[in-house]
mmCIF file of N, CA and C and ligand atoms in Angstrom:
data_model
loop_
_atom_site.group_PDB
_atom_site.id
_atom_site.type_symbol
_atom_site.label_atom_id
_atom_site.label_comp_id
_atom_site.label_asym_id
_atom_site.label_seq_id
_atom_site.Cartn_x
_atom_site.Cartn_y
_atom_site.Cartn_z
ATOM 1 N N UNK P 15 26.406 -7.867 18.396
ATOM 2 C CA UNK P 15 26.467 -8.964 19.368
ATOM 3 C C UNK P 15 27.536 -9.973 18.948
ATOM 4 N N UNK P 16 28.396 -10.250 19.670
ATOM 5 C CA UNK P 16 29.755 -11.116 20.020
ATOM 6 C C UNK P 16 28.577 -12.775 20.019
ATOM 7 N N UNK P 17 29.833 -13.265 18.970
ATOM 8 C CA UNK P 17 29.026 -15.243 19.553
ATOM 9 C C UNK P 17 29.834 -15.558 20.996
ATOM 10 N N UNK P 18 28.769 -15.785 21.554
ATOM 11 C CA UNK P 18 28.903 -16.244 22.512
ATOM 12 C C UNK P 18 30.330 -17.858 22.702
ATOM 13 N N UNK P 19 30.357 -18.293 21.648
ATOM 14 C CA UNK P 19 31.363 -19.141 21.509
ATOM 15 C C UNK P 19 32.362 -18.832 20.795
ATOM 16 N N UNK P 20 32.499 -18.082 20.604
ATOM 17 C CA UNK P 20 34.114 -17.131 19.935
ATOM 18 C C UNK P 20 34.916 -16.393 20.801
ATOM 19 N N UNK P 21 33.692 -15.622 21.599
ATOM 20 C CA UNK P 21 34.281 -14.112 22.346
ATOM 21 C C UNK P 21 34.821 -15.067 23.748
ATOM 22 N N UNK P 22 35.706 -14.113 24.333
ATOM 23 C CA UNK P 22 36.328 -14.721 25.535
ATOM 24 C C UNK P 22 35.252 -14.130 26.168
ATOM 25 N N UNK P 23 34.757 -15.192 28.068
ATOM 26 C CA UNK P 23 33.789 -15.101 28.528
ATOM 27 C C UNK P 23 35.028 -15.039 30.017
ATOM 28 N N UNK P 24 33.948 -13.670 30.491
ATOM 29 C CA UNK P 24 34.591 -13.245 32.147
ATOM 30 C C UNK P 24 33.745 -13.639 32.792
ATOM 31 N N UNK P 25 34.014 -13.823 34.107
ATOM 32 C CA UNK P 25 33.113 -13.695 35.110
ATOM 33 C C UNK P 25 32.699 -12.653 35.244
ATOM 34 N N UNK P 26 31.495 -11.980 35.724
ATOM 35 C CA UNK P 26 30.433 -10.670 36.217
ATOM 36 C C UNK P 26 31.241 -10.166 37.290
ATOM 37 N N UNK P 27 31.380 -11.117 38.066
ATOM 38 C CA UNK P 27 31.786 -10.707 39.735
ATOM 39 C C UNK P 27 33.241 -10.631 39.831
ATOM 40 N N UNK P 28 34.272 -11.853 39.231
ATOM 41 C CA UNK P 28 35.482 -11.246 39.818
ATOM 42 C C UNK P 28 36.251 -11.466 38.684
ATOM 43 N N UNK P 29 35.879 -11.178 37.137
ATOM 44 C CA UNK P 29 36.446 -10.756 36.125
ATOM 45 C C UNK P 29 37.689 -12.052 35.561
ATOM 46 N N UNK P 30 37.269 -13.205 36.133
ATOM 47 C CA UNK P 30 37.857 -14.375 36.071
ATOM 48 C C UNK P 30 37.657 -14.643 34.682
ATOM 49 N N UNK P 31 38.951 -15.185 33.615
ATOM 50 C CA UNK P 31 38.284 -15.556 32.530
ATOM 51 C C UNK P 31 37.646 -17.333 32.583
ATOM 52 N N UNK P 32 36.595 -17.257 31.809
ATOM 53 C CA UNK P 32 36.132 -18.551 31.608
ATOM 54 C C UNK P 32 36.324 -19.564 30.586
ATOM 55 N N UNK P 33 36.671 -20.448 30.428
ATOM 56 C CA UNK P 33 36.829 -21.483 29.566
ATOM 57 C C UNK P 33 36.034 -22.366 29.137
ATOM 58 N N UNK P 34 34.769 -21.968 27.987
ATOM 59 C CA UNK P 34 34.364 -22.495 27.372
ATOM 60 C C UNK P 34 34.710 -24.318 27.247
ATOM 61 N N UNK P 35 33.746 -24.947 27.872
ATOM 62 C CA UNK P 35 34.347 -26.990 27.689
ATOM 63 C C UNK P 35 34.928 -27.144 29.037
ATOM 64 N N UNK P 36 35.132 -26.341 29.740
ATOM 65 C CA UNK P 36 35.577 -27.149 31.059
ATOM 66 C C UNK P 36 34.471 -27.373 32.147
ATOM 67 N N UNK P 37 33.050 -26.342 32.006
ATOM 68 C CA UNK P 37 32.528 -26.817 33.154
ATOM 69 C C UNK P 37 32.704 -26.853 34.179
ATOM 70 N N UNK P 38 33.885 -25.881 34.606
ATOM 71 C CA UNK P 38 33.584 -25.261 35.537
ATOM 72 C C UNK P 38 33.072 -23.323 36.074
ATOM 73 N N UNK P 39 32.017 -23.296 35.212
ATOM 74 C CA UNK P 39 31.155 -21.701 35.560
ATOM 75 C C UNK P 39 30.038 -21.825 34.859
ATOM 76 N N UNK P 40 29.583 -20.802 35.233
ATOM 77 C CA UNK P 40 27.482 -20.835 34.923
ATOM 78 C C UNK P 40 26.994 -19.983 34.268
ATOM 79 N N UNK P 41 26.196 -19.982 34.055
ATOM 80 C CA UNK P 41 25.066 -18.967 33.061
ATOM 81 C C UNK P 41 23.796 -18.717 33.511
ATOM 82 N N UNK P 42 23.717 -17.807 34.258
ATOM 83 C CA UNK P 42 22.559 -17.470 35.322
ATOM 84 C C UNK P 42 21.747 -16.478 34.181
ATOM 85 N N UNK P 43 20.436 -16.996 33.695
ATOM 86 C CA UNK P 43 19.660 -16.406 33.517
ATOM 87 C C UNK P 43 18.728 -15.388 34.388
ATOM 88 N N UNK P 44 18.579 -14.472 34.174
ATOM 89 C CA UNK P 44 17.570 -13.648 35.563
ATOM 90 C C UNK P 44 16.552 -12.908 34.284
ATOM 91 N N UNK P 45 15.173 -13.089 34.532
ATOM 92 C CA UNK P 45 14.265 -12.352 34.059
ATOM 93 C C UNK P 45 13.371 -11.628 35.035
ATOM 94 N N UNK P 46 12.929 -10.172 34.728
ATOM 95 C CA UNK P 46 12.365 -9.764 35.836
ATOM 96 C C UNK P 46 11.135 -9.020 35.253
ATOM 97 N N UNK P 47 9.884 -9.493 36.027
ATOM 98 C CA UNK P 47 8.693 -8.353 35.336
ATOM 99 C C UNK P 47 8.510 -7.585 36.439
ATOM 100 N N UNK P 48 7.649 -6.283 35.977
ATOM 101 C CA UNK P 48 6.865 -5.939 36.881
ATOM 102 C C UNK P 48 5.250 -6.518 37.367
ATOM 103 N N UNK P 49 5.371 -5.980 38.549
ATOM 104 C CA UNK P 49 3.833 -6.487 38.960
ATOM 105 C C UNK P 49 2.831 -6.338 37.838
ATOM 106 N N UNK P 50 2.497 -8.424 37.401
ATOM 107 C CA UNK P 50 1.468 -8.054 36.410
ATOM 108 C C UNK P 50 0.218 -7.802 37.219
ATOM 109 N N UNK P 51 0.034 -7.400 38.274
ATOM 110 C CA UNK P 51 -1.544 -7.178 38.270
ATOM 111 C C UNK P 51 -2.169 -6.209 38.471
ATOM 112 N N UNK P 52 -3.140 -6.218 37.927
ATOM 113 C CA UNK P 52 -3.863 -5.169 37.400
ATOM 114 C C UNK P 52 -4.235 -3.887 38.638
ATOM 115 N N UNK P 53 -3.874 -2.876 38.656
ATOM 116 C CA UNK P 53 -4.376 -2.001 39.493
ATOM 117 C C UNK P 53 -5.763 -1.806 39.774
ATOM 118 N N UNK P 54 -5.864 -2.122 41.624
ATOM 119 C CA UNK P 54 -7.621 -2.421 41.963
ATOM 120 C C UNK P 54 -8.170 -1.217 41.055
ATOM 121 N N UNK P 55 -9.925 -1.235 40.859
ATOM 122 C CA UNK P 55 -10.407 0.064 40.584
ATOM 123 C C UNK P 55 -11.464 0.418 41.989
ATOM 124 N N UNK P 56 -10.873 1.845 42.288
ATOM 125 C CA UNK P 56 -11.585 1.891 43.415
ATOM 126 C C UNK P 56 -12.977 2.398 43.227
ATOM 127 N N UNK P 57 -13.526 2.203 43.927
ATOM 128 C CA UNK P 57 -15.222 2.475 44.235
ATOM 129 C C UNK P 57 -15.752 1.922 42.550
ATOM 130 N N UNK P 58 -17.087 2.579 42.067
ATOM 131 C CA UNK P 58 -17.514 2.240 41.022
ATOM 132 C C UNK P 58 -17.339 3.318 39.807
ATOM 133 N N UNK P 59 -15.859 3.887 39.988
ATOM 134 C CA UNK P 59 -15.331 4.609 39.016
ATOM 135 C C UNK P 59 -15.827 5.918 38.634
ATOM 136 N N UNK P 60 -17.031 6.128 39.214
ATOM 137 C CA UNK P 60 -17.388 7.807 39.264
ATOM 138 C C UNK P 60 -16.685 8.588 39.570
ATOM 139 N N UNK P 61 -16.162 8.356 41.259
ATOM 140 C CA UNK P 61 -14.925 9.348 41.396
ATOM 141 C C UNK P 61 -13.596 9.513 40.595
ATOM 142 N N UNK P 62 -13.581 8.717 39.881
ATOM 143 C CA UNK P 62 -11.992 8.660 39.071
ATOM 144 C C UNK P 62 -12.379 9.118 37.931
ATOM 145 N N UNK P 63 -11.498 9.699 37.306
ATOM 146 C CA UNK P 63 -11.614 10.163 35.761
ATOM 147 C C UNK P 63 -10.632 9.820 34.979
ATOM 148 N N UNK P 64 -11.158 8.383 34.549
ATOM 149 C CA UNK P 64 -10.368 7.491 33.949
ATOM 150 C C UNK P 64 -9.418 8.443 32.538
ATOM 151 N N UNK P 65 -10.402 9.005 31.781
ATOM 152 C CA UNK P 65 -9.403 10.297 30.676
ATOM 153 C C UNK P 65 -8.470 10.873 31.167
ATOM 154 N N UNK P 66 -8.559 11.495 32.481
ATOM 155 C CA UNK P 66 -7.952 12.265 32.906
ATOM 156 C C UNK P 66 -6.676 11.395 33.222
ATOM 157 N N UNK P 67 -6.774 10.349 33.791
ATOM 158 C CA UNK P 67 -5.488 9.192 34.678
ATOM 159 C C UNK P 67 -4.786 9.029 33.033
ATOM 160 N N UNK P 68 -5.372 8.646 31.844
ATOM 161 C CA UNK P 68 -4.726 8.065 30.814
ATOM 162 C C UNK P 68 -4.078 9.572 30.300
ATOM 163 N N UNK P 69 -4.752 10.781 30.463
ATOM 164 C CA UNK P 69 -4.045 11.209 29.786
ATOM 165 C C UNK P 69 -2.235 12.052 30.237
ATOM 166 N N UNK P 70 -2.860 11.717 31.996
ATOM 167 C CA UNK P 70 -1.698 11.719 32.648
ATOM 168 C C UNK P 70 -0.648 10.670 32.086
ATOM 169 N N UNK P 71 -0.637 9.759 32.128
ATOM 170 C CA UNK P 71 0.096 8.720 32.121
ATOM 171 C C UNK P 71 0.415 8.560 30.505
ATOM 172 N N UNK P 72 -0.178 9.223 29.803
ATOM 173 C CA UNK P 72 0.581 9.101 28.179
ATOM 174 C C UNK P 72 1.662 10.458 28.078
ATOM 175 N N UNK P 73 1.095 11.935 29.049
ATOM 176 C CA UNK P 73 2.007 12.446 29.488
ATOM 177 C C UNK P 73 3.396 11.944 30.055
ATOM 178 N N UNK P 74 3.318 11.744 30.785
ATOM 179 C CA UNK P 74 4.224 10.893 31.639
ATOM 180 C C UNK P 74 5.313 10.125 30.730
ATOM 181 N N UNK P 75 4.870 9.322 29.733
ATOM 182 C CA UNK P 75 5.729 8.260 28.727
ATOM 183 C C UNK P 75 5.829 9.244 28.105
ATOM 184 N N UNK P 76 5.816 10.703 27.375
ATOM 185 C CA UNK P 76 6.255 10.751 26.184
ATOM 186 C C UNK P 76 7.714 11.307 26.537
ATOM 187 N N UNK P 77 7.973 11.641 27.910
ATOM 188 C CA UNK P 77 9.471 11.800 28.045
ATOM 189 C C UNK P 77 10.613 10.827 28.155
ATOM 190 N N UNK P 78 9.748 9.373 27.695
ATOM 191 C CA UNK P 78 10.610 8.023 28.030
ATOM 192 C C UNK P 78 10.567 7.376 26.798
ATOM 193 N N UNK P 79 11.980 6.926 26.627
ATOM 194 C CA UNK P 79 12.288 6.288 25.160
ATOM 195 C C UNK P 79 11.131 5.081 25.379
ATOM 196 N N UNK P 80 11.614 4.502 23.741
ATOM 197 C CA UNK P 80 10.860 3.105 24.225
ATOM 198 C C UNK P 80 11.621 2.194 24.784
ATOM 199 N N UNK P 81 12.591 1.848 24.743
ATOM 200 C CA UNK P 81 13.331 0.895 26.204
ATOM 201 C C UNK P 81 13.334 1.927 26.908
ATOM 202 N N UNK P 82 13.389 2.430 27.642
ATOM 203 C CA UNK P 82 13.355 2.967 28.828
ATOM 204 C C UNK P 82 11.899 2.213 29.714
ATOM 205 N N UNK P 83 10.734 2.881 28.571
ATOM 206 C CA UNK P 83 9.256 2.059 29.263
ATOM 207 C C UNK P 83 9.451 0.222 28.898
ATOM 208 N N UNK P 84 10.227 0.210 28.474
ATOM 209 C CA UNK P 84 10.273 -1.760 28.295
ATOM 210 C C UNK P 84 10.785 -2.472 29.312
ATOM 211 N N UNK P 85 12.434 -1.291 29.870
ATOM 212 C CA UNK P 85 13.109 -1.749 30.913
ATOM 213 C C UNK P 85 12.218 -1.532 32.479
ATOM 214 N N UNK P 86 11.150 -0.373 32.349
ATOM 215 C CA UNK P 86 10.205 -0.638 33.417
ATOM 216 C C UNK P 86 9.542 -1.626 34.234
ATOM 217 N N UNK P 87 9.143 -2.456 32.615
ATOM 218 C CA UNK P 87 8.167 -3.650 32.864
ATOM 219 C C UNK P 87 8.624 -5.257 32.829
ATOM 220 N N UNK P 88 9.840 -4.981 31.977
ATOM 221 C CA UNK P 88 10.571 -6.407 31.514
ATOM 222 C C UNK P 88 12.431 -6.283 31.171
ATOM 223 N N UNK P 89 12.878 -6.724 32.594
ATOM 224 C CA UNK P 89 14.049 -6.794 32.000
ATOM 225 C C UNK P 89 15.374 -8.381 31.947
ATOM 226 N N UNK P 90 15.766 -8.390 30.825
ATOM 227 C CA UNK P 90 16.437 -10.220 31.275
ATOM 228 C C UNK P 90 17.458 -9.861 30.774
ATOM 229 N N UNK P 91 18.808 -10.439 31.820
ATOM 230 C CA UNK P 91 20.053 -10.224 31.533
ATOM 231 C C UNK P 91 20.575 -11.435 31.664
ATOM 232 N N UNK P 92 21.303 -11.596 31.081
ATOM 233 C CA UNK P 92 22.144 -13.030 30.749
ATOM 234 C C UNK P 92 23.604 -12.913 31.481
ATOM 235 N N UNK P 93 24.160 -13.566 33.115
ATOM 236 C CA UNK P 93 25.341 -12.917 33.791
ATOM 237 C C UNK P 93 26.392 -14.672 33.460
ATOM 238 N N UNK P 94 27.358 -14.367 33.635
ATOM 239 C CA UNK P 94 28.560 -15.473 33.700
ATOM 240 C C UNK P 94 28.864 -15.258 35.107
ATOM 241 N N UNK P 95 29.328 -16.402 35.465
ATOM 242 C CA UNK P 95 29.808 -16.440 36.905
ATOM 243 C C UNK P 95 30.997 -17.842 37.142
ATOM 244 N N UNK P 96 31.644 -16.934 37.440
ATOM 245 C CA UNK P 96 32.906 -18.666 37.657
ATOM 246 C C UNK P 96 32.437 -19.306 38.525
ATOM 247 N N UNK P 97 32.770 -20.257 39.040
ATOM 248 C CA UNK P 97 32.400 -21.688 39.866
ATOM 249 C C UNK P 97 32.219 -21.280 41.274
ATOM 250 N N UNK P 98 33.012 -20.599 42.073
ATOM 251 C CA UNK P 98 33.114 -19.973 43.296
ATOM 252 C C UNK P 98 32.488 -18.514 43.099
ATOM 253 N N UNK P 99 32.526 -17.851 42.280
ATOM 254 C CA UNK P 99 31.052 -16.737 42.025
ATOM 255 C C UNK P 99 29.920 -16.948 42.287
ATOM 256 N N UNK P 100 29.689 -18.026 41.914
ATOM 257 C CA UNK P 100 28.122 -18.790 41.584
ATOM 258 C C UNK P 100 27.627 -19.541 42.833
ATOM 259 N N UNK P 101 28.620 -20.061 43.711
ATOM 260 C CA UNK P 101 28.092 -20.805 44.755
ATOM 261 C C UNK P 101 28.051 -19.468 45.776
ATOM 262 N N UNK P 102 28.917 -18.614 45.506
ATOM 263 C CA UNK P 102 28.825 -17.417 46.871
ATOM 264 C C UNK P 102 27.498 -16.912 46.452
ATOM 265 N N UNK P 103 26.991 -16.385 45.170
ATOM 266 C CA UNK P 103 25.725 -15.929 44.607
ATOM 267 C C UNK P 103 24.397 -16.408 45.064
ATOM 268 N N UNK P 104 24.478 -17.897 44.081
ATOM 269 C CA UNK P 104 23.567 -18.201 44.259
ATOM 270 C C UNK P 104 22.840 -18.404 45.840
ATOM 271 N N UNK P 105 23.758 -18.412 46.785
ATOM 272 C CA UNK P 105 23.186 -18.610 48.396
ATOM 273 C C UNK P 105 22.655 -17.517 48.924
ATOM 274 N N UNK P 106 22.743 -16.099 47.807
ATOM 275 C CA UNK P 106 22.226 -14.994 48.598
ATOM 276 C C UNK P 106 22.118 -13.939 46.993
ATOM 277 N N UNK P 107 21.178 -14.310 46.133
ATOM 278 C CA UNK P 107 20.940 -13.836 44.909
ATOM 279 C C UNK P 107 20.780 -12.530 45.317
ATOM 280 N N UNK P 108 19.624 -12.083 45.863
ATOM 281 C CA UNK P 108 19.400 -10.315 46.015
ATOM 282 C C UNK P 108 20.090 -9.840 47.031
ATOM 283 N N UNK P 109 20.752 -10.604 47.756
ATOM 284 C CA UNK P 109 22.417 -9.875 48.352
ATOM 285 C C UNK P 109 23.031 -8.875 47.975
HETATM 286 ZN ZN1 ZN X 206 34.155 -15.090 39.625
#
Protein backbone atom coordinates (compact mmCIF):
# COMPACT_ATOMS: atom_id res chain seq x y z
CA UNK A 1 0.00 0.00 0.00
CA UNK A 2 1.19 3.49 -1.51
CA UNK A 3 0.84 6.60 1.32
CA UNK A 4 -1.73 8.11 0.35
CA UNK A 5 0.28 11.47 0.66
CA UNK A 6 3.29 10.62 -1.40
CA UNK A 7 1.65 8.67 -4.31
CA UNK A 8 0.17 10.87 -7.09
CA UNK A 9 -3.75 10.76 -6.73
CA UNK A 10 -6.10 10.38 -10.13
CA UNK A 11 -9.40 10.81 -10.45
CA UNK A 12 -11.61 7.25 -10.73
CA UNK A 13 -13.71 8.73 -13.49
CA UNK A 14 -11.70 10.89 -15.79
CA UNK A 15 -8.10 10.03 -14.75
CA UNK A 16 -7.52 13.76 -13.86
CA UNK A 17 -4.48 14.13 -11.69
CA UNK A 18 -5.19 15.52 -8.22
CA UNK A 19 -3.34 17.87 -6.14
CA UNK A 20 -3.04 17.10 -2.78
CA UNK A 21 -3.65 21.04 -0.67
CA UNK A 22 -5.71 22.53 -3.21
CA UNK A 23 -9.14 21.36 -2.39
CA UNK A 24 -10.36 21.06 -5.16
CA UNK A 25 -11.50 16.91 -5.31
CA UNK A 26 -13.02 14.35 -2.90
CA UNK A 27 -12.74 11.21 -1.21
CA UNK A 28 -15.91 9.33 -1.44
CA UNK A 29 -16.01 6.67 0.96
CA UNK A 30 -18.67 3.84 -0.08
CA UNK A 31 -19.24 0.88 2.31
CA UNK A 32 -21.58 -1.79 1.37
CA UNK A 33 -23.17 -4.78 3.43
CA UNK A 34 -25.29 -7.31 2.65
CA UNK A 35 -28.76 -7.72 3.90
CA UNK A 36 -28.16 -8.05 7.66
CA UNK A 37 -31.33 -9.72 8.29
CA UNK A 38 -31.80 -12.71 9.32
CA UNK A 39 -33.56 -15.17 6.97
CA UNK A 40 -37.47 -15.69 8.10
CA UNK A 41 -37.75 -19.41 9.48
CA UNK A 42 -40.59 -20.84 7.87
CA UNK A 43 -43.30 -22.80 9.63
CA UNK A 44 -42.01 -24.39 13.01
CA UNK A 45 -38.94 -25.92 11.38
CA UNK A 46 -40.08 -29.54 11.04
CA UNK A 47 -40.29 -29.24 7.45
CA UNK A 48 -36.76 -27.88 7.02
CA UNK A 49 -33.73 -29.78 7.74
CA UNK A 50 -31.74 -27.35 9.20
CA UNK A 51 -28.30 -30.10 8.84
CA UNK A 52 -29.14 -30.61 5.68
CA UNK A 53 -29.41 -26.43 4.62
CA UNK A 54 -25.91 -26.04 6.70
CA UNK A 55 -24.44 -28.67 5.19
CA UNK A 56 -25.39 -27.37 1.82
CA UNK A 57 -24.16 -24.11 2.38
CA UNK A 58 -20.64 -25.15 3.94
CA UNK A 59 -20.64 -27.07 0.58
CA UNK A 60 -21.24 -24.22 -1.28
CA UNK A 61 -18.20 -21.97 0.55
CA UNK A 62 -15.64 -24.48 0.28
CA UNK A 63 -15.23 -23.48 -3.43
CA UNK A 64 -14.86 -19.72 -2.30
CA UNK A 65 -11.69 -18.15 -1.06
CA UNK A 66 -11.98 -16.28 2.02
CA UNK A 67 -12.35 -12.80 0.40
CA UNK A 68 -14.32 -13.95 -2.04
CA UNK A 69 -17.09 -14.92 0.99
CA UNK A 70 -16.01 -11.40 2.73
CA UNK A 71 -16.52 -9.51 -0.59
CA UNK A 72 -20.15 -11.18 -0.49
CA UNK A 73 -21.09 -9.65 2.72
CA UNK A 74 -18.82 -6.51 3.18
CA UNK A 75 -17.26 -4.49 0.74
CA UNK A 76 -15.56 -0.63 1.22
CA UNK A 77 -13.70 1.07 -1.39
CA UNK A 78 -12.08 4.24 -0.99
CA UNK A 79 -12.72 6.31 -4.83
CA UNK A 80 -11.00 9.94 -5.70
CA UNK A 81 -12.97 12.10 -7.75
CA UNK A 82 -11.98 15.59 -9.14
CA UNK A 83 -14.30 18.48 -8.43
CA UNK A 84 -16.56 18.14 -11.59
CA UNK A 85 -16.46 14.13 -11.15
CA UNK A 86 -17.93 14.46 -7.87
CA UNK A 87 -20.69 16.93 -8.51
CA UNK A 88 -21.74 14.85 -11.83
CA UNK A 89 -21.56 11.64 -9.27
CA UNK A 90 -22.68 12.53 -6.47
CA UNK A 91 -26.31 13.69 -8.18
CA UNK A 92 -26.75 10.20 -9.46
CA UNK A 93 -24.38 7.74 -7.22
CA UNK A 94 -25.90 4.28 -8.52
CA UNK A 95 -26.05 5.82 -12.04
ZN1 LIG B 1 -12.60 13.55 -12.84
Amino acid sequence: MTDAHEAHLFCHRCGAQLAPGEGNWYVVRIEAFADPTPPPLEGDGDAFDVGEEIDRLIEEMRHMSEQELMDQVYRRLTLHLCGRCYRDWIESPAG
